[in-house]
Amino acid sequence: MTKPIIDTRGLSCPQPVVLVLQALKGMTGSFDILVDSGAARENIRRTLEKKQIGFDAKEENGDTVYSVKR
Amino acid sequence: MKYFFASRTGIIVTGIAIGVIAPLLQYLGNPRNMGICVACFERDIAGALGMHRAAVVQYLRPEIIGIVLGAMLVAFLGREFKARGGSSPLIRFFLGVFAMIGALVFLGCPWRALLRLAGGDWNAIVGLTGLALGIYVGSLFLKQGYTLHRTQSYPNKSAGFVMPTLMIGLFLLLVFQVSFGEGNPIFASTQGPGASRAPLYISLVAGLIFGGLAQRSRFCTMGSLRDLFISRDLHLFSGVVALVLTAFVLNLVLGQFNPGFIDQPIAHNMHLWNFLGMALAGLAFCLAGGCPGRQLILAGEGDTDAGVFVLGMIVGAGFSHNFAMASSPNGIGAFGASGVAVGLIFCLATAWIMTQQRQKAA
């Protein structure tokens, strides 16, 4: 099975964080988060760090991809 | 540097900077408890352009121009300038219109509400409580999947320069004191709040600093409460607290602190309408994704939807004064209550419809 992707690109704040919070609640495994705005990038990073959830960050075609590992 | 402003310290530094500069602007001539007010100053711009004829509130405020241009410059340096748009622009326009109608019933945007509080105007507490309620209601819809849908990136950066260019145009009209004939714009108040101004270039530089700092740190008063409601995140809230405490101390030092409910500058004490006006504004800001200051910043970063919201606020200021909805120190306007009612209906309907749609699509 391919890893689920949460695509937050183009959404106004705080929808990116809301989607991530919902994914954290609704899913048990790992997933990727696609982010394209500076504010959302920092908000999601802060949310994950606060919840002490492990993740990798990389740049892909100008977007940031956070890979949440659980 | 890039990460400094994303940190807790960065947002607090931004709050402190606004808390220092705003009372100084007031000391240097801006209206009382209004060192900076995005709603009031956009209203003054609407007046200067002749979109309303309230003679006491007309001036092309350089702070607004500075905020957009400061955000643009810093976004460029940080490689964050990105032309984008197409996320329900017409809805955003009317959210801007009604946000302004609500803000002018209270007499201030969230930044001014905080500055009024820091100046001892306890009516601000009522307004901020209303603001919090509006944002709370908006947050409930957001948690249920409310969305104005995705914005699209434009392939060419140039599309993002429309708002900054408009601001440069306003600045040229201001510095060359252009007039379109006797009795025609550009107007500039000779008395009242519109005639209270800090020196032009100081105002402009203050705006540039606000815009630059807030772009980096994502400072947003609406977001500070929204993040508390949605994710218990205190990040933005710490910046707001820093702003109020700093402005309070500076007002004490400058002799600008004057506690009470009665006879506060450019304010009224009709509690119900201070509350409901800001509740409407808070809901509209929340549905649009940012307080008026934040919308100016986004407009400077190339977000044309935020630009549409800003234009909605300027047009809304015209409606507010032309249709007797704006308050004055004597109390609310003859049609202020009706304006708030229509605005609340529009915002709640928008919130409901744009949430339903998402549930069906999912």
GROMACS .gro file of C-alpha atoms in nm:
model
  432
    1MET     CA    1   0.000   0.000   0.000
    2THR     CA    2   0.128   0.349  -0.081
    3LYS     CA    3   0.172   0.593   0.202
    4PRO     CA    4  -0.124   0.834   0.244
    5ILE     CA    5  -0.054   1.196   0.148
    6ILE     CA    6  -0.208   1.496   0.321
    7ASP     CA    7  -0.203   1.771   0.060
    8THR     CA    8  -0.224   2.112   0.228
    9ARG     CA    9  -0.103   2.312  -0.071
   10GLY     CA   10  -0.297   2.628  -0.145
   11LEU     CA   11  -0.513   2.612   0.167
   12SER     CA   12  -0.551   2.915   0.394
   13CYS     CA   13  -0.443   2.895   0.757
   14PRO     CA   14  -0.532   2.712   0.973
   15GLN     CA   15  -0.667   2.442   0.740
   16PRO     CA   16  -0.324   2.278   0.690
   17VAL     CA   17  -0.286   2.228   1.065
   18VAL     CA   18  -0.648   2.114   1.101
   19LEU     CA   19  -0.593   1.848   0.831
   20VAL     CA   20  -0.276   1.729   1.003
   21LEU     CA   21  -0.448   1.712   1.342
   22GLN     CA   22  -0.731   1.511   1.186
   23ALA     CA   23  -0.483   1.277   1.016
   24LEU     CA   24  -0.298   1.222   1.343
   25LYS     CA   25  -0.625   1.126   1.508
   26GLY     CA   26  -0.776   0.925   1.223
   27MET     CA   27  -0.472   0.729   1.103
   28THR     CA   28  -0.239   0.497   1.286
   29GLY     CA   29   0.048   0.461   1.039
   30SER     CA   30   0.297   0.690   0.869
   31PHE     CA   31   0.195   0.955   0.621
   32ASP     CA   32   0.339   1.242   0.415
   33ILE     CA   33   0.234   1.606   0.436
   34LEU     CA   34   0.272   1.838   0.136
   35VAL     CA   35   0.310   2.206   0.228
   36ASP     CA   36   0.368   2.510   0.009
   37SER     CA   37   0.332   2.815   0.234
   38GLY     CA   38   0.581   2.951   0.483
   39ALA     CA   39   0.332   2.999   0.764
   40ALA     CA   40   0.182   2.649   0.728
   41ARG     CA   41   0.531   2.497   0.714
   42GLU     CA   42   0.619   2.648   1.052
   43ASN     CA   43   0.278   2.577   1.207
   44ILE     CA   44   0.289   2.209   1.110
   45ARG     CA   45   0.648   2.173   1.227
   46ARG     CA   46   0.554   2.330   1.561
   47THR     CA   47   0.245   2.110   1.594
   48LEU     CA   48   0.443   1.791   1.530
   49GLU     CA   49   0.726   1.892   1.761
   50LYS     CA   50   0.484   1.980   2.039
   51LYS     CA   51   0.318   1.642   2.008
   52GLN     CA   52   0.666   1.481   1.998
   53ILE     CA   53   0.594   1.304   1.672
   54GLY     CA   54   0.895   1.199   1.466
   55PHE     CA   55   0.922   1.331   1.111
   56ASP     CA   56   1.163   1.401   0.827
   57ALA     CA   57   1.150   1.715   0.616
   58LYS     CA   58   1.261   1.749   0.256
   59GLU     CA   59   1.214   1.990  -0.033
   60GLU     CA   60   1.044   1.862  -0.346
   61ASN     CA   61   0.962   2.082  -0.649
   62GLY     CA   62   0.948   2.391  -0.429
   63ASP     CA   63   0.713   2.227  -0.178
   64THR     CA   64   0.805   2.094   0.163
   65VAL     CA   65   0.729   1.731   0.238
   66TYR     CA   66   0.707   1.622   0.599
   67SER     CA   67   0.718   1.244   0.638
   68VAL     CA   68   0.550   1.155   0.963
   69LYS     CA   69   0.688   0.830   1.106
   70ARG     CA   70   0.483   0.631   1.351
   71MET     CA   71   1.768   3.487   1.096
   72LYS     CA   72   1.504   3.303   0.898
   73TYR     CA   73   1.439   3.066   1.185
   74PHE     CA   74   1.477   3.326   1.457
   75PHE     CA   75   1.149   3.492   1.362
   76ALA     CA   76   0.969   3.160   1.338
   77SER     CA   77   1.062   3.100   1.704
   78ARG     CA   78   0.876   3.201   2.017
   79THR     CA   79   1.133   3.476   2.070
   80GLY     CA   80   1.072   3.602   1.716
   81ILE     CA   81   0.699   3.645   1.763
   82ILE     CA   82   0.755   3.814   2.100
   83VAL     CA   83   1.006   4.054   1.944
   84THR     CA   84   0.745   4.142   1.681
   85GLY     CA   85   0.483   4.205   1.951
   86ILE     CA   86   0.727   4.423   2.145
   87ALA     CA   87   0.821   4.618   1.829
   88ILE     CA   88   0.456   4.697   1.751
   89GLY     CA   89   0.400   4.773   2.121
   90VAL     CA   90   0.685   5.027   2.115
   91ILE     CA   91   0.622   5.187   1.776
   92ALA     CA   92   0.243   5.229   1.797
   93PRO     CA   93   0.238   5.442   2.115
   94LEU     CA   94   0.530   5.643   1.972
   95LEU     CA   95   0.330   5.710   1.654
   96GLN     CA   96   0.049   5.833   1.876
   97TYR     CA   97   0.297   6.050   2.067
   98LEU     CA   98   0.417   6.192   1.735
   99GLY     CA   99   0.068   6.284   1.620
  100ASN     CA  100  -0.146   5.984   1.532
  101PRO     CA  101  -0.497   5.969   1.689
  102ARG     CA  102  -0.526   5.868   2.055
  103ASN     CA  103  -0.514   5.494   2.127
  104MET     CA  104  -0.470   5.460   1.751
  105GLY     CA  105  -0.096   5.457   1.693
  106ILE     CA  106  -0.181   5.197   1.432
  107CYS     CA  107  -0.523   5.066   1.333
  108VAL     CA  108  -0.558   4.880   1.006
  109ALA     CA  109  -0.937   4.916   0.989
  110CYS     CA  110  -0.938   5.287   1.083
  111PHE     CA  111  -0.650   5.368   0.852
  112GLU     CA  112  -0.805   5.183   0.557
  113ARG     CA  113  -1.121   5.378   0.634
  114ASP     CA  114  -0.917   5.700   0.620
  115ILE     CA  115  -0.781   5.590   0.281
  116ALA     CA  116  -1.137   5.524   0.156
  117GLY     CA  117  -1.222   5.876   0.273
  118ALA     CA  118  -0.920   6.033   0.105
  119LEU     CA  119  -1.027   5.868  -0.222
  120GLY     CA  120  -1.377   6.011  -0.182
  121MET     CA  121  -1.543   5.673  -0.131
  122HIS     CA  122  -1.713   5.832   0.170
  123ARG     CA  123  -1.748   6.196   0.267
  124ALA     CA  124  -1.698   6.185   0.643
  125ALA     CA  125  -1.469   6.489   0.646
  126VAL     CA  126  -1.299   6.403   0.976
  127VAL     CA  127  -1.159   6.065   0.866
  128GLN     CA  128  -0.983   6.120   0.535
  129TYR     CA  129  -0.611   6.069   0.485
  130LEU     CA  130  -0.393   5.842   0.272
  131ARG     CA  131  -0.231   5.673   0.571
  132PRO     CA  132   0.134   5.592   0.496
  133GLU     CA  133   0.135   5.313   0.758
  134ILE     CA  134  -0.091   5.096   0.541
  135ILE     CA  135   0.125   5.159   0.233
  136GLY     CA  136   0.434   5.076   0.438
  137ILE     CA  137   0.295   4.749   0.574
  138VAL     CA  138   0.224   4.610   0.227
  139LEU     CA  139   0.556   4.726   0.082
  140GLY     CA  140   0.755   4.613   0.388
  141ALA     CA  141   0.602   4.268   0.368
  142MET     CA  142   0.675   4.256  -0.006
  143LEU     CA  143   1.042   4.348   0.038
  144VAL     CA  144   1.102   4.100   0.320
  145ALA     CA  145   0.908   3.825   0.142
  146PHE     CA  146   1.135   3.881  -0.156
  147LEU     CA  147   1.450   3.862   0.052
  148GLY     CA  148   1.321   3.545   0.219
  149ARG     CA  149   1.221   3.394  -0.118
  150GLU     CA  150   0.861   3.377  -0.002
  151PHE     CA  151   0.707   3.615  -0.254
  152LYS     CA  152   0.466   3.402  -0.454
  153ALA     CA  153   0.189   3.523  -0.685
  154ARG     CA  154  -0.125   3.329  -0.611
  155GLY     CA  155  -0.503   3.361  -0.609
  156GLY     CA  156  -0.836   3.211  -0.700
  157SER     CA  157  -0.960   3.094  -0.360
  158SER     CA  158  -1.318   3.228  -0.363
  159PRO     CA  159  -1.227   3.592  -0.428
  160LEU     CA  160  -1.584   3.728  -0.433
  161ILE     CA  161  -1.665   3.568  -0.098
  162ARG     CA  162  -1.342   3.708   0.043
  163PHE     CA  163  -1.438   4.052  -0.088
  164PHE     CA  164  -1.764   4.050   0.108
  165LEU     CA  165  -1.597   3.903   0.416
  166GLY     CA  166  -1.377   4.213   0.395
  167VAL     CA  167  -1.679   4.441   0.354
  168PHE     CA  168  -1.855   4.299   0.660
  169ALA     CA  169  -1.536   4.274   0.865
  170MET     CA  170  -1.498   4.648   0.815
  171ILE     CA  171  -1.863   4.719   0.900
  172GLY     CA  172  -1.820   4.524   1.226
  173ALA     CA  173  -1.485   4.686   1.307
  174LEU     CA  174  -1.628   5.035   1.255
  175VAL     CA  175  -1.920   4.961   1.488
  176PHE     CA  176  -1.660   4.889   1.757
  177LEU     CA  177  -1.417   5.151   1.617
  178GLY     CA  178  -1.100   4.954   1.561
  179CYS     CA  179  -0.931   4.646   1.423
  180PRO     CA  180  -0.786   4.386   1.664
  181TRP     CA  181  -0.453   4.576   1.671
  182ARG     CA  182  -0.633   4.889   1.786
  183ALA     CA  183  -0.844   4.690   2.031
  184LEU     CA  184  -0.517   4.578   2.194
  185LEU     CA  185  -0.380   4.934   2.186
  186ARG     CA  186  -0.703   5.068   2.336
  187LEU     CA  187  -0.667   4.812   2.615
  188ALA     CA  188  -0.305   4.916   2.668
  189GLY     CA  189  -0.421   5.278   2.686
  190GLY     CA  190  -0.674   5.200   2.962
  191ASP     CA  191  -0.990   5.198   2.748
  192TRP     CA  192  -1.182   4.919   2.919
  193ASN     CA  193  -1.441   4.915   2.639
  194ALA     CA  194  -1.172   4.726   2.451
  195ILE     CA  195  -1.222   4.432   2.689
  196VAL     CA  196  -1.583   4.409   2.572
  197GLY     CA  197  -1.473   4.431   2.209
  198LEU     CA  198  -1.200   4.170   2.252
  199THR     CA  199  -1.449   3.935   2.419
  200GLY     CA  200  -1.674   3.973   2.115
  201LEU     CA  201  -1.374   3.917   1.887
  202ALA     CA  202  -1.293   3.596   2.073
  203LEU     CA  203  -1.652   3.473   2.037
  204GLY     CA  204  -1.652   3.543   1.661
  205ILE     CA  205  -1.322   3.360   1.619
  206TYR     CA  206  -1.447   3.071   1.834
  207VAL     CA  207  -1.753   3.028   1.613
  208GLY     CA  208  -1.534   3.043   1.303
  209SER     CA  209  -1.301   2.781   1.455
  210LEU     CA  210  -1.592   2.542   1.504
  211PHE     CA  211  -1.665   2.560   1.130
  212LEU     CA  212  -1.295   2.521   1.048
  213LYS     CA  213  -1.280   2.204   1.257
  214GLN     CA  214  -1.577   2.073   1.061
  215GLY     CA  215  -1.400   2.127   0.731
  216TYR     CA  216  -1.490   2.485   0.635
  217THR     CA  217  -1.280   2.594   0.337
  218LEU     CA  218  -1.275   2.864   0.069
  219HIS     CA  219  -1.086   2.608  -0.141
  220ARG     CA  220  -0.732   2.606  -0.269
  221THR     CA  221  -0.547   2.901  -0.406
  222GLN     CA  222  -0.355   2.852  -0.732
  223SER     CA  223   0.004   2.959  -0.786
  224TYR     CA  224   0.049   3.186  -1.085
  225PRO     CA  225   0.336   3.092  -1.315
  226ASN     CA  226   0.450   3.455  -1.332
  227LYS     CA  227   0.540   3.654  -1.021
  228SER     CA  228   0.412   3.979  -1.177
  229ALA     CA  229   0.047   3.905  -1.087
  230GLY     CA  230   0.146   3.942  -0.723
  231PHE     CA  231   0.253   4.302  -0.771
  232VAL     CA  232  -0.096   4.445  -0.822
  233MET     CA  233  -0.152   4.540  -0.457
  234PRO     CA  234   0.203   4.666  -0.394
  235THR     CA  235   0.174   4.876  -0.712
  236LEU     CA  236  -0.160   5.016  -0.596
  237MET     CA  237   0.012   5.113  -0.270
  238ILE     CA  238   0.292   5.288  -0.459
  239GLY     CA  239   0.022   5.473  -0.656
  240LEU     CA  240  -0.146   5.586  -0.333
  241PHE     CA  241   0.191   5.698  -0.201
  242LEU     CA  242   0.252   5.912  -0.513
  243LEU     CA  243  -0.096   6.069  -0.476
  244LEU     CA  244  -0.001   6.146  -0.115
  245VAL     CA  245   0.344   6.296  -0.161
  246PHE     CA  246   0.247   6.504  -0.465
  247GLN     CA  247  -0.075   6.615  -0.289
  248VAL     CA  248  -0.275   6.543  -0.603
  249SER     CA  249  -0.621   6.698  -0.632
  250PHE     CA  250  -0.882   6.608  -0.892
  251GLY     CA  251  -1.042   6.953  -0.873
  252GLU     CA  252  -1.226   7.176  -0.630
  253GLY     CA  253  -1.446   6.968  -0.398
  254ASN     CA  254  -1.307   6.643  -0.541
  255PRO     CA  255  -1.054   6.398  -0.395
  256ILE     CA  256  -0.782   6.348  -0.288
  257PHE     CA  257  -0.915   6.462   0.051
  258ALA     CA  258  -0.718   6.519   0.369
  259SER     CA  259  -0.898   6.600   0.693
  260THR     CA  260  -0.825   6.936   0.851
  261GLN     CA  261  -0.981   6.835   1.183
  262GLY     CA  262  -1.078   6.518   1.371
  263PRO     CA  263  -0.889   6.188   1.377
  264GLY     CA  264  -0.797   6.215   1.008
  265ALA     CA  265  -0.603   6.533   1.084
  266SER     CA  266  -0.406   6.364   1.363
  267ARG     CA  267  -0.096   6.232   1.192
  268ALA     CA  268   0.258   6.145   1.274
  269PRO     CA  269   0.508   6.288   1.022
  270LEU     CA  270   0.465   6.121   0.683
  271TYR     CA  271   0.803   5.951   0.650
  272ILE     CA  272   0.806   5.832   1.011
  273SER     CA  273   0.464   5.673   0.950
  274LEU     CA  274   0.590   5.513   0.631
  275VAL     CA  275   0.900   5.369   0.799
  276ALA     CA  276   0.690   5.244   1.091
  277GLY     CA  277   0.465   5.067   0.841
  278LEU     CA  278   0.766   4.914   0.664
  279ILE     CA  279   0.894   4.780   0.999
  280PHE     CA  280   0.550   4.641   1.093
  281GLY     CA  281   0.518   4.479   0.752
  282GLY     CA  282   0.867   4.330   0.750
  283LEU     CA  283   0.856   4.192   1.104
  284ALA     CA  284   0.504   4.056   1.073
  285GLN     CA  285   0.585   3.889   0.742
  286ARG     CA  286   0.876   3.700   0.898
  287SER     CA  287   0.703   3.610   1.223
  288ARG     CA  288   0.347   3.552   1.081
  289PHE     CA  289   0.212   3.782   1.354
  290CYS     CA  290  -0.169   3.760   1.356
  291THR     CA  291  -0.406   3.867   1.631
  292MET     CA  292  -0.695   3.660   1.498
  293GLY     CA  293  -0.468   3.357   1.460
  294SER     CA  294  -0.351   3.396   1.820
  295LEU     CA  295  -0.699   3.313   1.950
  296ARG     CA  296  -0.788   3.070   1.672
  297ASP     CA  297  -0.478   2.859   1.741
  298LEU     CA  298  -0.572   2.851   2.109
  299PHE     CA  299  -0.918   2.722   2.021
  300ILE     CA  300  -0.806   2.472   1.758
  301SER     CA  301  -0.472   2.334   1.872
  302ARG     CA  302  -0.401   2.493   2.213
  303ASP     CA  303  -0.102   2.656   2.046
  304LEU     CA  304   0.020   2.961   2.242
  305HIS     CA  305   0.278   3.071   1.984
  306LEU     CA  306   0.095   3.369   1.828
  307PHE     CA  307  -0.076   3.451   2.157
  308SER     CA  308   0.261   3.520   2.320
  309GLY     CA  309   0.322   3.791   2.058
  310VAL     CA  310  -0.013   3.953   2.134
  311VAL     CA  311   0.058   3.953   2.508
  312ALA     CA  312   0.399   4.109   2.441
  313LEU     CA  313   0.233   4.381   2.235
  314VAL     CA  314  -0.018   4.474   2.506
  315LEU     CA  315   0.235   4.474   2.792
  316THR     CA  316   0.489   4.680   2.598
  317ALA     CA  317   0.232   4.933   2.479
  318PHE     CA  318   0.095   4.957   2.835
  319VAL     CA  319   0.439   5.036   2.981
  320LEU     CA  320   0.514   5.287   2.706
  321ASN     CA  321   0.175   5.457   2.748
  322LEU     CA  322   0.254   5.496   3.120
  323VAL     CA  323   0.593   5.648   3.036
  324LEU     CA  324   0.449   5.884   2.774
  325GLY     CA  325   0.153   5.985   2.992
  326GLN     CA  326  -0.093   5.823   2.751
  327PHE     CA  327  -0.252   5.580   2.999
  328ASN     CA  328  -0.602   5.685   3.097
  329PRO     CA  329  -0.811   5.408   3.256
  330GLY     CA  330  -1.192   5.393   3.241
  331PHE     CA  331  -1.499   5.325   3.030
  332ILE     CA  332  -1.620   5.684   2.986
  333ASP     CA  333  -1.486   5.954   2.753
  334GLN     CA  334  -1.227   5.733   2.592
  335PRO     CA  335  -1.079   5.872   2.270
  336ILE     CA  336  -1.255   5.773   1.946
  337ALA     CA  337  -1.465   5.513   2.129
  338HIS     CA  338  -1.817   5.472   2.265
  339ASN     CA  339  -1.941   5.263   2.552
  340MET     CA  340  -2.246   5.088   2.408
  341HIS     CA  341  -2.129   4.749   2.534
  342LEU     CA  342  -2.367   4.532   2.333
  343TRP     CA  343  -2.253   4.687   2.005
  344ASN     CA  344  -1.887   4.689   2.095
  345PHE     CA  345  -1.930   4.318   2.159
  346LEU     CA  346  -2.139   4.232   1.853
  347GLY     CA  347  -1.940   4.456   1.615
  348MET     CA  348  -1.620   4.276   1.704
  349ALA     CA  349  -1.791   3.936   1.704
  350LEU     CA  350  -1.887   4.001   1.340
  351ALA     CA  351  -1.534   4.121   1.259
  352GLY     CA  352  -1.376   3.822   1.435
  353LEU     CA  353  -1.594   3.573   1.249
  354ALA     CA  354  -1.519   3.739   0.915
  355PHE     CA  355  -1.142   3.746   0.985
  356CYS     CA  356  -1.148   3.383   1.089
  357LEU     CA  357  -1.337   3.274   0.776
  358ALA     CA  358  -1.094   3.472   0.561
  359GLY     CA  359  -0.786   3.333   0.739
  360GLY     CA  360  -0.635   3.642   0.899
  361CYS     CA  361  -0.679   3.970   1.084
  362PRO     CA  362  -0.666   4.291   0.875
  363GLY     CA  363  -0.296   4.336   0.948
  364ARG     CA  364  -0.218   3.981   0.837
  365GLN     CA  365  -0.425   4.032   0.519
  366LEU     CA  366  -0.208   4.333   0.430
  367ILE     CA  367   0.103   4.121   0.484
  368LEU     CA  368  -0.031   3.839   0.266
  369ALA     CA  369  -0.129   4.093  -0.001
  370GLY     CA  370   0.232   4.215   0.006
  371GLU     CA  371   0.358   3.856  -0.034
  372GLY     CA  372   0.168   3.819  -0.361
  373ASP     CA  373  -0.156   3.668  -0.227
  374THR     CA  374  -0.415   3.833  -0.454
  375ASP     CA  375  -0.704   3.685  -0.253
  376ALA     CA  376  -0.582   3.875   0.053
  377GLY     CA  377  -0.562   4.178  -0.176
  378VAL     CA  378  -0.929   4.129  -0.262
  379PHE     CA  379  -1.012   4.110   0.111
  380VAL     CA  380  -0.826   4.440   0.168
  381LEU     CA  381  -1.021   4.605  -0.116
  382GLY     CA  382  -1.341   4.466   0.039
  383MET     CA  383  -1.248   4.636   0.366
  384ILE     CA  384  -1.183   4.968   0.190
  385VAL     CA  385  -1.515   4.949   0.003
  386GLY     CA  386  -1.682   4.836   0.328
  387ALA     CA  387  -1.553   5.155   0.492
  388GLY     CA  388  -1.725   5.353   0.216
  389PHE     CA  389  -2.051   5.165   0.281
  390SER     CA  390  -2.013   5.208   0.658
  391HIS     CA  391  -1.998   5.586   0.642
  392ASN     CA  392  -2.229   5.640   0.344
  393PHE     CA  393  -2.502   5.422   0.494
  394ALA     CA  394  -2.471   5.553   0.852
  395MET     CA  395  -2.341   5.224   0.991
  396ALA     CA  396  -2.014   5.352   1.138
  397SER     CA  397  -2.003   5.449   1.505
  398SER     CA  398  -1.879   5.776   1.648
  399PRO     CA  399  -1.789   5.874   2.005
  400ASN     CA  400  -2.164   5.947   2.046
  401GLY     CA  401  -2.253   5.583   1.986
  402ILE     CA  402  -2.345   5.357   1.698
  403GLY     CA  403  -2.476   5.490   1.367
  404ALA     CA  404  -2.845   5.485   1.278
  405PHE     CA  405  -2.796   5.171   1.066
  406GLY     CA  406  -2.506   5.017   1.261
  407ALA     CA  407  -2.724   4.748   1.419
  408SER     CA  408  -2.874   4.652   1.081
  409GLY     CA  409  -2.527   4.634   0.929
  410VAL     CA  410  -2.408   4.397   1.201
  411ALA     CA  411  -2.718   4.181   1.159
  412VAL     CA  412  -2.679   4.152   0.782
  413GLY     CA  413  -2.308   4.082   0.826
  414LEU     CA  414  -2.366   3.805   1.078
  415ILE     CA  415  -2.623   3.643   0.848
  416PHE     CA  416  -2.381   3.662   0.554
  417CYS     CA  417  -2.087   3.521   0.751
  418LEU     CA  418  -2.284   3.239   0.915
  419ALA     CA  419  -2.442   3.145   0.582
  420THR     CA  420  -2.099   3.145   0.415
  421ALA     CA  421  -1.953   2.934   0.695
  422TRP     CA  422  -2.241   2.688   0.673
  423ILE     CA  423  -2.243   2.658   0.294
  424MET     CA  424  -1.866   2.628   0.255
  425THR     CA  425  -1.861   2.356   0.521
  426GLN     CA  426  -2.147   2.155   0.374
  427GLN     CA  427  -1.978   2.153   0.036
  428ARG     CA  428  -1.668   1.994   0.178
  429GLN     CA  429  -1.865   1.719   0.350
  430LYS     CA  430  -2.042   1.629   0.025
  431ALA     CA  431  -1.718   1.632  -0.173
  432ALA     CA  432  -1.541   1.409   0.078
   0.00000   0.00000   0.00000
